[in-house]
PDB file of C-alpha atoms in Angstrom:
ATOM      1  CA  UNK M 113      54.931-124.679  20.031  1.00  0.00           C
ATOM      2  CA  UNK M 114      55.785-125.232  16.650  1.00  0.00           C
ATOM      3  CA  UNK M 115      57.285-122.887  15.496  1.00  0.00           C
ATOM      4  CA  UNK M 116      56.409-120.686  12.144  1.00  0.00           C
ATOM      5  CA  UNK M 117      59.106-118.260  11.262  1.00  0.00           C
ATOM      6  CA  UNK M 118      62.541-117.151  13.340  1.00  0.00           C
ATOM      7  CA  UNK M 119      63.996-113.932  13.140  1.00  0.00           C
ATOM      8  CA  UNK M 120      67.059-112.420  13.666  1.00  0.00           C
ATOM      9  CA  UNK M 121      68.788-109.906  14.633  1.00  0.00           C
ATOM     10  CA  UNK M 122      72.773-108.317  14.198  1.00  0.00           C
ATOM     11  CA  UNK M 123      74.998-104.981  14.475  1.00  0.00           C
ATOM     12  CA  UNK M 124      79.040-105.740  14.237  1.00  0.00           C
ATOM     13  CA  UNK M 125      80.331-108.342  14.160  1.00  0.00           C
ATOM     14  CA  UNK M 126      77.382-109.678  12.635  1.00  0.00           C
ATOM     15  CA  UNK M 127      78.439-111.743   9.415  1.00  0.00           C
ATOM     16  CA  UNK M 128      80.431-113.569  11.216  1.00  0.00           C
ATOM     17  CA  UNK M 129      78.049-114.291  13.514  1.00  0.00           C
ATOM     18  CA  UNK M 130      75.195-115.274  11.075  1.00  0.00           C
ATOM     19  CA  UNK M 131      78.380-116.944   8.962  1.00  0.00           C
ATOM     20  CA  UNK M 132      77.948-119.626  11.222  1.00  0.00           C
ATOM     21  CA  UNK M 133      73.975-119.828  11.751  1.00  0.00           C
ATOM     22  CA  UNK M 134      72.572-119.752   8.503  1.00  0.00           C
ATOM     23  CA  UNK M 135      74.589-121.795   6.481  1.00  0.00           C
ATOM     24  CA  UNK M 136      74.519-125.063   9.763  1.00  0.00           C
ATOM     25  CA  UNK M 137      70.519-125.211   8.358  1.00  0.00           C
ATOM     26  CA  UNK M 138      69.836-127.771   6.422  1.00  0.00           C
ATOM     27  CA  UNK M 139      68.287-128.567   3.292  1.00  0.00           C
ATOM     28  CA  UNK M 140      64.610-128.663   4.604  1.00  0.00           C
ATOM     29  CA  UNK M 141      64.375-126.172   6.909  1.00  0.00           C
ATOM     30  CA  UNK M 142      60.841-125.890   6.665  1.00  0.00           C
ATOM     31  CA  UNK M 143      60.107-122.221   8.609  1.00  0.00           C
ATOM     32  CA  UNK M 144      61.314-118.847   7.235  1.00  0.00           C
ATOM     33  CA  UNK M 145      63.892-116.536   8.382  1.00  0.00           C
ATOM     34  CA  UNK M 146      63.779-112.788   8.692  1.00  0.00           C
ATOM     35  CA  UNK M 147      67.176-111.234   9.524  1.00  0.00           C
ATOM     36  CA  UNK M 148      68.098-107.298   9.619  1.00  0.00           C
ATOM     37  CA  UNK M 149      71.678-105.820   9.435  1.00  0.00           C
ATOM     38  CA  UNK M 150      72.901-103.430  10.703  1.00  0.00           C
ATOM     39  CA  UNK M 151      73.531-101.674   7.467  1.00  0.00           C
ATOM     40  CA  UNK M 152      74.914 -97.932   6.280  1.00  0.00           C
ATOM     41  CA  UNK M 153      72.455 -96.057   4.475  1.00  0.00           C
ATOM     42  CA  UNK M 154      73.301 -96.029   0.862  1.00  0.00           C
ATOM     43  CA  UNK M 155      75.161 -99.627   0.566  1.00  0.00           C
ATOM     44  CA  UNK M 156      74.165-101.772  -2.113  1.00  0.00           C
ATOM     45  CA  UNK M 157      73.585-105.580   0.998  1.00  0.00           C
ATOM     46  CA  UNK M 158      76.036-107.508   0.266  1.00  0.00           C
ATOM     47  CA  UNK M 159      74.992-109.627   2.614  1.00  0.00           C
ATOM     48  CA  UNK M 160      72.397-111.522   0.058  1.00  0.00           C
ATOM     49  CA  UNK M 161      75.244-112.504  -2.541  1.00  0.00           C
ATOM     50  CA  UNK M 162      77.903-113.312   0.369  1.00  0.00           C
ATOM     51  CA  UNK M 163      74.845-115.604   1.536  1.00  0.00           C
ATOM     52  CA  UNK M 164      73.605-117.284  -1.201  1.00  0.00           C
ATOM     53  CA  UNK M 165      76.839-119.326  -1.633  1.00  0.00           C
ATOM     54  CA  UNK M 166      77.184-120.784   1.717  1.00  0.00           C
ATOM     55  CA  UNK M 167      73.808-121.701   2.878  1.00  0.00           C
ATOM     56  CA  UNK M 168      71.566-124.978   1.426  1.00  0.00           C
ATOM     57  CA  UNK M 169      68.617-121.988   1.228  1.00  0.00           C
ATOM     58  CA  UNK M 170      66.869-119.764  -0.366  1.00  0.00           C
ATOM     59  CA  UNK M 171      68.244-116.364   0.557  1.00  0.00           C
ATOM     60  CA  UNK M 172      66.954-112.724  -0.660  1.00  0.00           C
ATOM     61  CA  UNK M 173      66.666-110.266  -0.004  1.00  0.00           C
ATOM     62  CA  UNK M 174      63.107-109.158   1.268  1.00  0.00           C
ATOM     63  CA  UNK M 175      60.149-107.091  -0.826  1.00  0.00           C
ATOM     64  CA  UNK M 176      57.318-105.265  -0.430  1.00  0.00           C
ATOM     65  CA  UNK M 177      54.559-107.339   0.844  1.00  0.00           C
ATOM     66  CA  UNK M 178      55.820-110.221  -0.996  1.00  0.00           C
ATOM     67  CA  UNK M 179      54.539-113.411   0.848  1.00  0.00           C
ATOM     68  CA  UNK M 180      56.687-115.472   3.086  1.00  0.00           C
ATOM     69  CA  UNK M 181      57.561-119.045   1.649  1.00  0.00           C
ATOM     70  CA  UNK M 182      59.039-121.995   3.819  1.00  0.00           C
ATOM     71  CA  UNK M 183      62.682-122.503   3.625  1.00  0.00           C
ATOM     72  CA  UNK M 184      64.041-119.057   2.951  1.00  0.00           C
ATOM     73  CA  UNK M 185      66.486-116.238   4.003  1.00  0.00           C
ATOM     74  CA  UNK M 186      65.188-112.532   4.326  1.00  0.00           C
ATOM     75  CA  UNK M 187      67.391-109.469   4.735  1.00  0.00           C
ATOM     76  CA  UNK M 188      66.243-106.671   5.626  1.00  0.00           C
ATOM     77  CA  UNK M 189      67.315-103.612   2.604  1.00  0.00           C
ATOM     78  CA  UNK M 190      69.463-100.976   3.676  1.00  0.00           C
ATOM     79  CA  UNK M 191      67.596 -98.045   4.728  1.00  0.00           C
ATOM     80  CA  UNK M 192      64.449-100.117   4.718  1.00  0.00           C
ATOM     81  CA  UNK M 193      62.654-101.208   8.516  1.00  0.00           C
ATOM     82  CA  UNK M 194      61.584-104.624   7.404  1.00  0.00           C
ATOM     83  CA  UNK M 195      58.370-105.720   9.016  1.00  0.00           C
ATOM     84  CA  UNK M 196      55.900-109.121   9.166  1.00  0.00           C
ATOM     85  CA  UNK M 197      52.256-107.724   8.799  1.00  0.00           C
ATOM     86  CA  UNK M 198      48.955-110.514   9.545  1.00  0.00           C
ATOM     87  CA  UNK M 199      48.763-113.687   7.271  1.00  0.00           C
ATOM     88  CA  UNK M 200      52.995-113.607   7.285  1.00  0.00           C
ATOM     89  CA  UNK M 201      53.539-110.828   4.543  1.00  0.00           C
ATOM     90  CA  UNK M 202      56.773-108.877   4.539  1.00  0.00           C
ATOM     91  CA  UNK M 203      56.700-105.102   4.204  1.00  0.00           C
ATOM     92  CA  UNK M 204      58.934-102.217   3.705  1.00  0.00           C
ATOM     93  CA  UNK M 205      59.125 -98.779   6.112  1.00  0.00           C
ATOM     94  CA  UNK M 206      60.745 -95.884   5.253  1.00  0.00           C
ATOM     95  CA  UNK M 207      60.045 -94.316   8.713  1.00  0.00           C
ATOM     96  CA  UNK M 208      62.482 -92.400  10.947  1.00  0.00           C
ATOM     97  CA  UNK M 209      65.154 -94.780  12.498  1.00  0.00           C
ATOM     98  CA  UNK M 210      64.583 -96.447  15.431  1.00  0.00           C
ATOM     99  CA  UNK M 211      68.047 -97.173  18.232  1.00  0.00           C
ATOM    100  CA  UNK M 212      69.669 -95.227  15.570  1.00  0.00           C
ATOM    101  CA  UNK M 213      68.572 -97.758  13.061  1.00  0.00           C
ATOM    102  CA  UNK M 214      66.666 -98.351   9.257  1.00  0.00           C
ATOM    103  CA  UNK M 215      66.259-101.738   9.677  1.00  0.00           C
ATOM    104  CA  UNK M 216      66.063-102.089  13.603  1.00  0.00           C
ATOM    105  CA  UNK M 217      66.164-105.435  14.752  1.00  0.00           C
ATOM    106  CA  UNK M 218      63.054-103.947  17.032  1.00  0.00           C
ATOM    107  CA  UNK M 219      60.785-103.101  14.159  1.00  0.00           C
ATOM    108  CA  UNK M 220      60.672-106.380  12.338  1.00  0.00           C
ATOM    109  CA  UNK M 221      61.180-107.788  16.184  1.00  0.00           C
ATOM    110  CA  UNK M 222      57.738-106.713  17.002  1.00  0.00           C
ATOM    111  CA  UNK M 223      56.081-106.816  14.243  1.00  0.00           C
ATOM    112  CA  UNK M 224      57.043-110.452  14.380  1.00  0.00           C
ATOM    113  CA  UNK M 225      55.654-111.048  17.946  1.00  0.00           C
ATOM    114  CA  UNK M 226      51.896-109.029  16.973  1.00  0.00           C
ATOM    115  CA  UNK M 227      52.495-111.718  13.179  1.00  0.00           C
ATOM    116  CA  UNK M 228      53.249-114.855  14.626  1.00  0.00           C
ATOM    117  CA  UNK M 229      52.869-114.952  18.679  1.00  0.00           C
ATOM    118  CA  UNK M 230      53.998-117.959  20.600  1.00  0.00           C
ATOM    119  CA  UNK M 231      55.266-119.546  17.316  1.00  0.00           C
ATOM    120  CA  UNK M 232      57.912-117.290  16.727  1.00  0.00           C
ATOM    121  CA  UNK M 233      61.965-116.856  17.902  1.00  0.00           C
ATOM    122  CA  UNK M 234      63.826-114.084  18.263  1.00  0.00           C
ATOM    123  CA  UNK M 235      67.017-114.139  18.163  1.00  0.00           C
ATOM    124  CA  UNK M 236      69.695-111.599  19.330  1.00  0.00           C
ATOM    125  CA  UNK M 237      73.663-111.701  18.218  1.00  0.00           C
ATOM    126  CA  UNK M 238      76.214-109.712  18.367  1.00  0.00           C
ATOM    127  CA  UNK M 239      76.296-106.062  18.482  1.00  0.00           C
ATOM    128  CA  UNK M 240      77.289-102.667  20.254  1.00  0.00           C
ATOM    129  CA  UNK M 241      73.778-101.411  21.173  1.00  0.00           C
ATOM    130  CA  UNK M 242      70.740-102.138  23.006  1.00  0.00           C
ATOM    131  CA  UNK M 243      68.772-102.504  19.219  1.00  0.00           C
ATOM    132  CA  UNK M 244      66.501-106.317  19.760  1.00  0.00           C
ATOM    133  CA  UNK M 245      66.009-106.175  23.336  1.00  0.00           C
ATOM    134  CA  UNK M 246      62.254-104.737  23.485  1.00  0.00           C
ATOM    135  CA  UNK M 247      61.792-106.947  20.211  1.00  0.00           C
ATOM    136  CA  UNK M 248      63.101-109.470  22.084  1.00  0.00           C
ATOM    137  CA  UNK M 249      60.945-108.859  25.263  1.00  0.00           C
ATOM    138  CA  UNK M 250      57.397-108.812  23.429  1.00  0.00           C
ATOM    139  CA  UNK M 251      58.591-111.974  21.300  1.00  0.00           C
ATOM    140  CA  UNK M 252      59.186-113.496  24.706  1.00  0.00           C
ATOM    141  CA  UNK M 253      55.751-111.631  26.444  1.00  0.00           C
ATOM    142  CA  UNK M 254      53.683-113.676  23.094  1.00  0.00           C
ATOM    143  CA  UNK M 255      54.939-116.311  24.001  1.00  0.00           C
ATOM    144  CA  UNK M 256      57.918-116.790  21.509  1.00  0.00           C
ATOM    145  CA  UNK M 257      60.821-118.331  21.953  1.00  0.00           C
ATOM    146  CA  UNK M 258      64.007-116.151  22.740  1.00  0.00           C
ATOM    147  CA  UNK M 259      67.689-116.974  22.092  1.00  0.00           C
ATOM    148  CA  UNK M 260      71.077-115.163  22.672  1.00  0.00           C
ATOM    149  CA  UNK M 261      74.378-115.038  21.452  1.00  0.00           C
ATOM    150  CA  UNK M 262      76.781-116.251  24.679  1.00  0.00           C
ATOM    151  CA  UNK M 263      77.615-112.113  25.846  1.00  0.00           C
ATOM    152  CA  UNK M 264      80.857-114.443  26.427  1.00  0.00           C
ATOM    153  CA  UNK M 265      81.326-115.320  22.214  1.00  0.00           C
ATOM    154  CA  UNK M 266      80.216-111.638  20.640  1.00  0.00           C
ATOM    155  CA  UNK M 267      82.082-109.382  19.713  1.00  0.00           C
ATOM    156  CA  UNK M 268      79.840-107.015  20.615  1.00  0.00           C
ATOM    157  CA  UNK M 269      78.331-108.345  23.936  1.00  0.00           C
ATOM    158  CA  UNK M 270      76.399-104.870  24.081  1.00  0.00           C
ATOM    159  CA  UNK M 271      73.368-106.481  22.500  1.00  0.00           C
ATOM    160  CA  UNK M 272      73.180-109.752  23.885  1.00  0.00           C
ATOM    161  CA  UNK M 273      73.739-108.024  27.602  1.00  0.00           C
ATOM    162  CA  UNK M 274      71.196-106.125  27.312  1.00  0.00           C
ATOM    163  CA  UNK M 275      68.438-108.729  25.326  1.00  0.00           C
ATOM    164  CA  UNK M 276      69.270-110.712  28.211  1.00  0.00           C
ATOM    165  CA  UNK M 277      68.698-107.794  30.221  1.00  0.00           C
ATOM    166  CA  UNK M 278      65.824-106.751  28.692  1.00  0.00           C
ATOM    167  CA  UNK M 279      64.128-110.511  28.011  1.00  0.00           C
ATOM    168  CA  UNK M 280      65.352-112.582  31.149  1.00  0.00           C
ATOM    169  CA  UNK M 281      63.393-116.165  29.773  1.00  0.00           C
ATOM    170  CA  UNK M 282      65.880-115.664  26.983  1.00  0.00           C
ATOM    171  CA  UNK M 283      68.085-118.523  26.593  1.00  0.00           C
ATOM    172  CA  UNK M 284      72.221-117.732  25.803  1.00  0.00           C
ATOM    173  CA  UNK M 285      73.962-119.903  23.987  1.00  0.00           C
ATOM    174  CA  UNK M 286      76.554-120.533  21.216  1.00  0.00           C
ATOM    175  CA  UNK M 287      76.306-119.892  17.525  1.00  0.00           C
ATOM    176  CA  UNK M 288      76.977-123.594  17.468  1.00  0.00           C
ATOM    177  CA  UNK M 289      74.099-125.179  19.582  1.00  0.00           C
ATOM    178  CA  UNK M 290      71.085-122.401  18.244  1.00  0.00           C
ATOM    179  CA  UNK M 291      70.760-124.588  14.833  1.00  0.00           C
ATOM    180  CA  UNK M 292      70.513-127.175  16.959  1.00  0.00           C
ATOM    181  CA  UNK M 293      67.577-125.068  19.548  1.00  0.00           C
ATOM    182  CA  UNK M 294      65.564-124.200  16.628  1.00  0.00           C
ATOM    183  CA  UNK M 295      65.389-127.482  15.548  1.00  0.00           C
ATOM    184  CA  UNK M 296      63.686-128.877  18.164  1.00  0.00           C
ATOM    185  CA  UNK M 297      61.343-126.292  18.918  1.00  0.00           C
ATOM    186  CA  UNK M 298      59.848-126.784  14.932  1.00  0.00           C
ATOM    187  CA  UNK M 299      59.865-130.568  16.349  1.00  0.00           C
ATOM    188  CA  UNK M 300      57.342-130.204  19.255  1.00  0.00           C
TER     189      UNK M 300
END
């Protein structure tokens, strides 16, 4: 299995967790990384500016109908669901919140599972609800790979526990082990 994309979901404590995962990606990282972090509505998304200074690959806010580019990190904008369409373009939606969240991790993960099937890795990081669990189950059911932050290392372990329960084939790992695991999956 060779990966075509990575999707990441995080909530409470997510900025700190992402600060260990995203800057570790090398300048030649060959696939897109699509990220949903629970952000309160009507708040400016400071994540792009924060991570653009820390990462070695381009970081941007996702735009509707934007084609995915290799080696780019896309953040969901505040108050919009982010989806991946067949053919590898992004879509934004103002549909109702899912799991009390918009953007919702499950919405991204389920659409990406449909678009990429077995060529997708989904990563659930720290968070205080179960968003991402159903989406990670969908990724694994499509033949993709599931990675979950080790609950013992998560600032809030609720999301990692829910994801591991919903997608038992997923691997729990420490944040510093995620980048090497992705590199190994890409090399397959």
